[in-house]
Amino acid sequence: MQYRRLGTSGLQLSALSFGAWVTFGAQVGRSLARQLIAYAHERGVNFFDNAETYNNGEAERLMGDVLADLRLPRDSYCVSSKVMFGAVEHPLPTQRGLSRKHVVEACHQALERLRVDYLDLYLCHRPDPDTPIVETVAAMDMLVRQGKVLYWGTSEWSAAQIRQAHQAARLNHLTAPTMEQPQYNLLHRDRVEREYAPLYEEFGMGTTIWSPLASGLLSGKYLDGVPHDSRLAQSNYAWLRDNLLGQGDAMVKVRALSPIAERLGVSLAQLSLAWCLKNPRVSTVILGASKREQLEENFKALEVVGKLDADLMEAISAAVGQGA
Ligand code: NDP
């Protein structure tokens, strides 16, 4: 495993980490979750990503049980939670959002579900138009000072909103965000590469990137239809299927990447993950998996990064229709 600093902070995260969205508490039950976490930890993964809203808290409960059951040393891994959408089906106004009340209560609930004394990373899952940014920054600062959170950050905030959070922190002597969690993959590049470009130097911002395979699309598994045991076959993720498979040219791009992977003798998933890892602004690539074999295949992406020279990077960009 390779370890990378989370921005300019001193925290070193494994370049590949592991997350619970969709899978934990749905496709992945307790025994498989145990296998996957144990295997990932054995392979050097030190960051497990979660959120209050994943299967309405069930994903955190499951991860917490497994971490406790495996008795992994607490100083050998980091765990996150995210706050915004709530952990119940129809949240009341006080059960969602980024108010001081919900940020604090959601943290306490996540600590309980994950069975830990502190969250290593705590992220605002989306911006909240109904809460002043300074209120959220102050709530995060309080949790950091109380030792309940070590690093806080944002997820899918605009560059302008991230800048506002830093300004609020500076003006009020509060703890500033350390990281952002954006979507980043070969089909979704703009925000990480362009919109956030000034923020890396300005704020030392780290990134914990999500959906590196665009929910599996970039593994090529959907080129000939939707496999019955795949994410896009899950009945409650029809919106995701329509969204991903409805992008007219996504499949054309995946097909165009195939000969590059073949030439390198690697799978499409490995090529796509290695491409994410190649970006030095990426602190960690969060993997998702519903099977152990997927993790086994995906970890090998680390060996592919060194093979991606300038010519190959250009060919990859051309295949997905973007300049390098
Ligand atoms: P990916 O884009 O990598 O998708 C993972 C899924 O792709 C797996 O569950 C599996 O689905 C399939 N897959 C993975 N590897 C392979 C392979 N080698 N061959 C074939 N299929 C494969 O990542 P996620 O979308 O899961 O995102 C990763 C993590 O990021 C999440 O778990 C979550 O922690 C975080 N996240 C954060 C968000 C945010 O808003 N901050 C939003 C979304 C995710 P299957 O087998 O079911 O087809």
Coordinates of C-alpha atoms and ligand atoms in Angstrom, one line a residue:
M1 CA 0.0 0.0 0.0
Q2 CA 1.0 3.6 -0.6
Y3 CA 0.2 6.3 1.9
R4 CA -0.6 9.9 1.1
R5 CA -0.9 13.0 3.2
L6 CA -4.4 14.4 3.5
G7 CA -3.6 17.8 1.9
T8 CA -1.1 19.6 4.0
S9 CA -2.3 17.9 7.2
G10 CA -0.1 15.4 9.0
L11 CA -2.6 12.6 8.5
Q12 CA -1.5 9.8 6.1
L13 CA -4.2 7.9 4.5
S14 CA -3.9 4.8 2.3
A15 CA -4.0 5.7 -1.4
L16 CA -6.9 3.2 -1.7
S17 CA -9.6 3.3 1.0
F18 CA -12.9 1.6 1.4
G19 CA -16.5 2.9 1.6
A20 CA -19.9 1.7 2.6
W21 CA -22.4 3.5 0.3
V22 CA -25.1 1.3 -1.3
T23 CA -23.4 -1.9 -0.2
F24 CA -23.3 -2.1 3.6
G25 CA -26.6 -3.1 5.1
A26 CA -28.0 -4.0 1.6
Q27 CA -25.8 -6.1 -0.8
V28 CA -23.2 -6.7 2.0
G29 CA -24.3 -8.3 5.2
R30 CA -22.4 -8.8 8.4
S31 CA -20.2 -11.8 7.5
L32 CA -19.2 -10.4 4.1
A33 CA -18.6 -6.9 5.6
R34 CA -16.3 -8.6 8.1
Q35 CA -14.4 -10.4 5.3
L36 CA -14.1 -7.2 3.2
I37 CA -12.9 -5.0 6.1
A38 CA -10.5 -7.6 7.4
Y39 CA -9.0 -8.1 3.9
A40 CA -8.7 -4.4 3.2
H41 CA -7.1 -3.7 6.5
E42 CA -4.7 -6.6 5.9
R43 CA -3.7 -5.1 2.6
G44 CA -2.9 -1.7 4.3
V45 CA -6.2 0.2 3.9
N46 CA -6.4 2.6 6.9
F47 CA -9.5 4.6 6.0
F48 CA -13.1 3.4 6.0
D49 CA -15.7 5.9 4.8
N50 CA -19.3 6.1 6.0
A51 CA -22.2 8.5 6.5
E52 CA -25.2 8.9 8.7
T53 CA -27.5 8.5 5.7
Y54 CA -26.1 5.2 4.3
N55 CA -29.0 2.8 4.7
N56 CA -30.3 5.1 7.4
G57 CA -27.5 4.5 9.8
E58 CA -27.4 0.7 9.2
A59 CA -24.1 1.0 7.3
E60 CA -22.4 2.7 10.2
R61 CA -23.9 0.2 12.7
L62 CA -22.6 -2.7 10.6
M63 CA -19.1 -1.2 10.2
G64 CA -18.9 -0.4 13.9
D65 CA -19.8 -3.9 14.9
V66 CA -17.3 -5.4 12.5
L67 CA -14.5 -3.0 13.6
A68 CA -15.1 -3.9 17.2
D69 CA -15.5 -7.6 16.4
L70 CA -12.2 -7.7 14.5
R71 CA -10.5 -5.9 17.4
L72 CA -8.4 -3.8 15.0
P73 CA -6.1 -1.5 16.9
R74 CA -7.9 1.9 17.0
D75 CA -4.6 3.7 16.0
S76 CA -4.3 1.5 12.8
Y77 CA -7.3 2.9 11.0
C78 CA -9.4 6.0 10.4
V79 CA -13.1 6.1 10.1
S80 CA -15.4 8.9 8.8
S81 CA -19.0 9.9 9.0
K82 CA -20.9 12.5 7.0
V83 CA -23.7 14.8 8.2
M84 CA -26.5 16.4 6.2
F85 CA -29.3 14.1 5.0
G86 CA -30.2 12.5 8.4
A87 CA -30.4 8.9 9.4
V88 CA -34.1 8.3 9.2
E89 CA -36.5 8.0 6.2
H90 CA -38.4 11.3 6.6
P91 CA -36.2 13.5 8.8
L92 CA -37.7 16.4 10.8
P93 CA -36.0 19.8 10.3
T94 CA -33.9 19.2 13.4
Q95 CA -32.8 15.8 12.1
R96 CA -31.0 16.9 9.0
G97 CA -28.9 19.8 7.7
L98 CA -25.8 21.6 9.0
S99 CA -27.3 23.5 12.0
R100 CA -25.2 23.4 15.1
K101 CA -27.9 21.1 16.6
H102 CA -27.8 18.5 13.9
V103 CA -24.0 18.6 13.3
V104 CA -23.5 17.9 17.0
E105 CA -26.3 15.3 17.4
A106 CA -25.3 13.5 14.2
C107 CA -21.7 13.3 15.5
H108 CA -22.8 11.8 18.8
Q109 CA -25.1 9.3 17.0
A110 CA -22.3 8.3 14.5
L111 CA -19.9 7.7 17.4
E112 CA -22.4 5.4 19.0
R113 CA -23.2 3.5 15.8
L114 CA -19.5 3.2 14.8
R115 CA -18.6 2.3 18.4
V116 CA -15.6 4.7 18.5
D117 CA -14.7 7.6 20.8
Y118 CA -13.9 10.0 18.0
L119 CA -14.3 10.3 14.3
D120 CA -11.1 10.7 12.4
L121 CA -12.8 12.5 9.5
Y122 CA -16.2 14.2 9.7
L123 CA -17.7 15.8 6.5
C124 CA -20.6 18.0 5.6
H125 CA -22.2 15.8 3.0
R126 CA -23.5 18.7 0.9
P127 CA -23.9 22.4 1.5
D128 CA -27.0 23.5 3.5
P129 CA -28.6 26.6 2.1
D130 CA -30.6 27.0 5.3
T131 CA -27.6 27.3 7.7
P132 CA -25.0 30.1 7.7
I133 CA -21.6 28.7 6.9
V134 CA -20.1 30.3 10.0
E135 CA -22.6 28.3 12.2
T136 CA -21.4 25.0 10.7
V137 CA -17.7 26.0 11.0
A138 CA -18.2 26.9 14.7
A139 CA -20.0 23.6 15.4
M140 CA -17.2 21.6 13.7
D141 CA -14.6 23.7 15.6
M142 CA -16.3 22.8 18.9
L143 CA -16.3 19.1 18.1
V144 CA -12.6 19.3 17.2
R145 CA -11.8 21.0 20.5
Q146 CA -13.8 18.4 22.4
G147 CA -11.7 15.7 20.8
K148 CA -14.8 14.1 19.1
V149 CA -13.5 14.9 15.6
L150 CA -9.9 15.0 14.4
Y151 CA -10.3 16.5 10.8
W152 CA -13.4 18.0 9.3
G153 CA -14.3 18.7 5.7
T154 CA -16.9 19.1 3.0
S155 CA -18.4 17.0 0.3
E156 CA -19.5 18.5 -3.1
W157 CA -19.3 22.1 -1.9
S158 CA -18.5 24.7 -4.6
A159 CA -15.0 26.3 -4.5
A160 CA -16.8 29.6 -3.4
Q161 CA -18.4 27.8 -0.5
I162 CA -15.2 26.2 0.6
R163 CA -13.5 29.6 0.4
Q164 CA -16.3 31.1 2.6
A165 CA -15.7 28.3 5.2
H166 CA -12.0 29.2 5.3
Q167 CA -12.8 32.9 5.6
A168 CA -15.2 32.2 8.5
A169 CA -12.6 30.1 10.2
R170 CA -9.9 32.7 9.8
L171 CA -12.0 35.6 11.0
N172 CA -13.3 33.8 14.0
H173 CA -10.2 31.8 15.0
L174 CA -12.0 28.5 14.3
T175 CA -10.6 25.2 12.9
A176 CA -10.7 25.3 9.1
P177 CA -11.8 22.3 6.9
T178 CA -8.9 20.0 5.9
M179 CA -10.5 18.1 3.0
E180 CA -13.2 17.9 0.4
Q181 CA -14.9 14.7 -0.8
P182 CA -15.8 15.1 -4.5
Q183 CA -16.8 12.7 -7.2
Y184 CA -13.8 12.0 -9.4
N185 CA -13.5 9.6 -12.2
L186 CA -12.8 9.4 -16.0
L187 CA -16.3 10.5 -16.7
H188 CA -16.5 13.3 -14.1
R189 CA -13.3 15.4 -14.0
D190 CA -14.1 19.1 -14.1
R191 CA -14.6 20.1 -10.5
V192 CA -11.4 18.4 -9.2
E193 CA -9.3 19.5 -12.1
R194 CA -10.6 23.0 -12.8
E195 CA -13.0 24.4 -10.2
Y196 CA -10.9 23.4 -7.2
A197 CA -7.5 24.0 -8.9
P198 CA -6.6 27.2 -6.8
L199 CA -7.7 25.6 -3.5
Y200 CA -5.0 23.0 -3.2
E201 CA -2.2 25.5 -2.8
E202 CA -4.3 28.2 -1.1
F203 CA -5.7 26.0 1.7
G204 CA -3.6 22.9 1.5
M205 CA -6.9 21.0 0.7
G206 CA -6.9 17.2 0.6
T207 CA -9.4 15.1 -1.4
T208 CA -11.0 11.8 -0.5
I209 CA -12.6 11.0 -3.9
W210 CA -15.8 9.0 -4.4
S211 CA -17.2 6.7 -7.2
P212 CA -13.8 6.2 -8.9
L213 CA -15.5 3.6 -11.2
A214 CA -18.7 5.7 -11.7
S215 CA -20.6 3.0 -9.7
G216 CA -18.9 0.2 -11.6
L217 CA -19.6 1.7 -15.1
L218 CA -15.8 2.1 -15.7
S219 CA -15.2 -1.6 -15.0
G220 CA -17.0 -2.3 -18.3
K221 CA -19.5 -4.5 -16.6
Y222 CA -22.5 -2.6 -18.1
L223 CA -21.3 -2.8 -21.7
D224 CA -23.6 -5.7 -22.5
G225 CA -26.6 -5.0 -20.2
V226 CA -27.1 -4.9 -16.5
P227 CA -25.9 -8.0 -14.5
H228 CA -28.6 -9.1 -12.1
D229 CA -26.3 -8.9 -9.0
S230 CA -24.9 -5.5 -9.8
R231 CA -25.5 -2.1 -8.2
L232 CA -27.6 -0.8 -11.1
A233 CA -29.9 -3.8 -10.8
Q234 CA -30.9 -2.8 -7.2
S235 CA -34.5 -1.7 -7.4
N236 CA -34.1 1.3 -5.1
Y237 CA -31.2 2.6 -7.2
A238 CA -33.3 2.9 -10.4
W239 CA -32.5 6.7 -10.3
L240 CA -28.8 5.9 -10.4
R241 CA -29.2 3.5 -13.3
D242 CA -31.2 6.0 -15.3
N243 CA -28.8 8.7 -14.5
L244 CA -25.6 6.7 -15.4
L245 CA -26.9 4.7 -18.3
G246 CA -28.9 7.7 -19.6
Q247 CA -25.6 9.6 -20.3
G248 CA -25.6 9.0 -24.0
D249 CA -21.9 8.8 -24.6
A250 CA -20.7 7.1 -21.4
M251 CA -20.6 3.7 -23.0
V252 CA -18.9 5.0 -26.0
K253 CA -16.1 6.3 -23.8
V254 CA -15.8 3.0 -21.8
R255 CA -15.6 1.1 -25.1
A256 CA -12.9 3.5 -26.3
L257 CA -10.9 2.8 -23.1
S258 CA -10.9 -0.9 -23.6
P259 CA -8.0 -1.2 -26.1
I260 CA -5.8 0.9 -23.9
A261 CA -6.4 -1.5 -20.9
E262 CA -5.9 -4.4 -23.2
R263 CA -2.6 -3.1 -24.5
L264 CA -1.4 -2.7 -20.9
G265 CA -2.7 -6.1 -19.9
V266 CA -4.9 -4.7 -17.1
S267 CA -8.6 -4.6 -16.5
L268 CA -10.7 -1.6 -17.2
A269 CA -11.3 -1.2 -13.5
Q270 CA -7.6 -1.2 -12.8
L271 CA -6.9 1.3 -15.6
S272 CA -9.6 3.7 -14.3
L273 CA -8.5 3.5 -10.7
A274 CA -4.8 3.9 -11.6
W275 CA -5.8 7.0 -13.6
C276 CA -7.4 8.5 -10.5
L277 CA -4.4 7.6 -8.4
K278 CA -2.1 9.3 -10.9
N279 CA -3.5 12.7 -9.9
P280 CA -1.3 14.0 -7.0
R281 CA -4.3 16.2 -5.8
V282 CA -6.1 12.9 -4.8
S283 CA -5.3 12.0 -1.2
T284 CA -7.2 8.8 -1.3
V285 CA -9.4 6.9 -3.8
I286 CA -12.4 5.4 -1.9
L287 CA -13.3 2.0 -3.3
G288 CA -16.7 0.4 -3.2
A289 CA -17.1 -3.4 -3.4
S290 CA -19.8 -6.0 -3.1
K291 CA -17.3 -8.9 -3.5
R292 CA -13.9 -9.7 -2.2
E293 CA -12.6 -10.5 -5.7
Q294 CA -13.4 -6.9 -6.7
L295 CA -11.1 -5.6 -3.9
E296 CA -8.4 -8.1 -5.0
E297 CA -8.6 -6.8 -8.6
N298 CA -8.8 -3.2 -7.6
F299 CA -5.8 -3.2 -5.2
K300 CA -3.6 -4.2 -8.2
A301 CA -4.4 -0.7 -9.7
L302 CA -1.5 0.5 -7.5
E303 CA 0.9 -1.4 -9.7
V304 CA -0.5 0.2 -12.9
V305 CA 0.0 3.9 -11.9
G306 CA 3.8 3.8 -12.8
K307 CA 2.9 2.5 -16.3
L308 CA 0.8 5.5 -17.2
D309 CA 3.2 7.7 -19.0
A310 CA 2.4 11.0 -20.7
D311 CA 1.5 9.3 -24.0
L312 CA -0.9 6.9 -22.3
M313 CA -2.5 9.7 -20.2
E314 CA -3.1 11.6 -23.5
A315 CA -4.6 8.5 -25.1
I316 CA -6.9 8.0 -22.1
S317 CA -8.0 11.6 -22.2
A318 CA -8.7 11.4 -25.9
A319 CA -10.8 8.2 -25.3
V320 CA -13.0 10.0 -22.9
G321 CA -13.1 13.1 -25.1
Q322 CA -11.2 15.5 -23.0
G323 CA -7.8 17.3 -23.4
A324 CA -5.2 16.1 -20.9
Ligands
NDP1 P1 -17.2 2.9 -7.4 O1 -17.5 3.9 -8.4 O2 -15.8 2.3 -7.4 O3 -18.3 1.8 -7.4 C1 -18.2 0.6 -6.6 C2 -19.1 -0.5 -7.2 O4 -18.6 -0.9 -8.5 C3 -19.0 -1.7 -6.3 O5 -19.8 -1.7 -5.2 C4 -19.3 -2.8 -7.3 O6 -20.7 -2.8 -7.5 C5 -18.6 -2.3 -8.6 N1 -17.2 -2.8 -8.7 C6 -16.2 -2.4 -8.0 N2 -15.0 -3.0 -8.4 C7 -15.4 -3.7 -9.5 C8 -14.7 -4.6 -10.4 N3 -13.3 -4.7 -10.3 N4 -15.3 -5.2 -11.4 C9 -16.7 -5.0 -11.5 N5 -17.4 -4.2 -10.7 C10 -16.8 -3.6 -9.7 O7 -17.3 3.5 -5.9 P2 -18.6 3.9 -5.0 O8 -19.6 4.6 -5.9 O9 -19.0 2.8 -4.2 O10 -18.0 5.0 -4.1 C11 -16.9 4.7 -3.2 C12 -17.2 5.2 -1.8 O11 -17.3 6.7 -1.9 C13 -18.6 4.9 -1.3 O12 -18.7 3.6 -0.7 C14 -18.8 6.0 -0.2 O13 -18.1 5.7 0.9 C15 -18.2 7.2 -0.9 N6 -19.2 8.0 -1.6 C16 -19.3 9.3 -1.2 C17 -20.3 10.1 -1.8 C18 -20.4 11.5 -1.3 O14 -21.4 12.2 -1.6 N7 -19.5 12.0 -0.5 C19 -21.2 9.6 -2.8 C20 -20.9 8.3 -3.2 C21 -20.0 7.5 -2.6 P3 -21.6 -4.1 -7.8 O15 -20.8 -5.3 -7.6 O16 -22.8 -4.0 -7.0 O17 -22.0 -3.9 -9.3

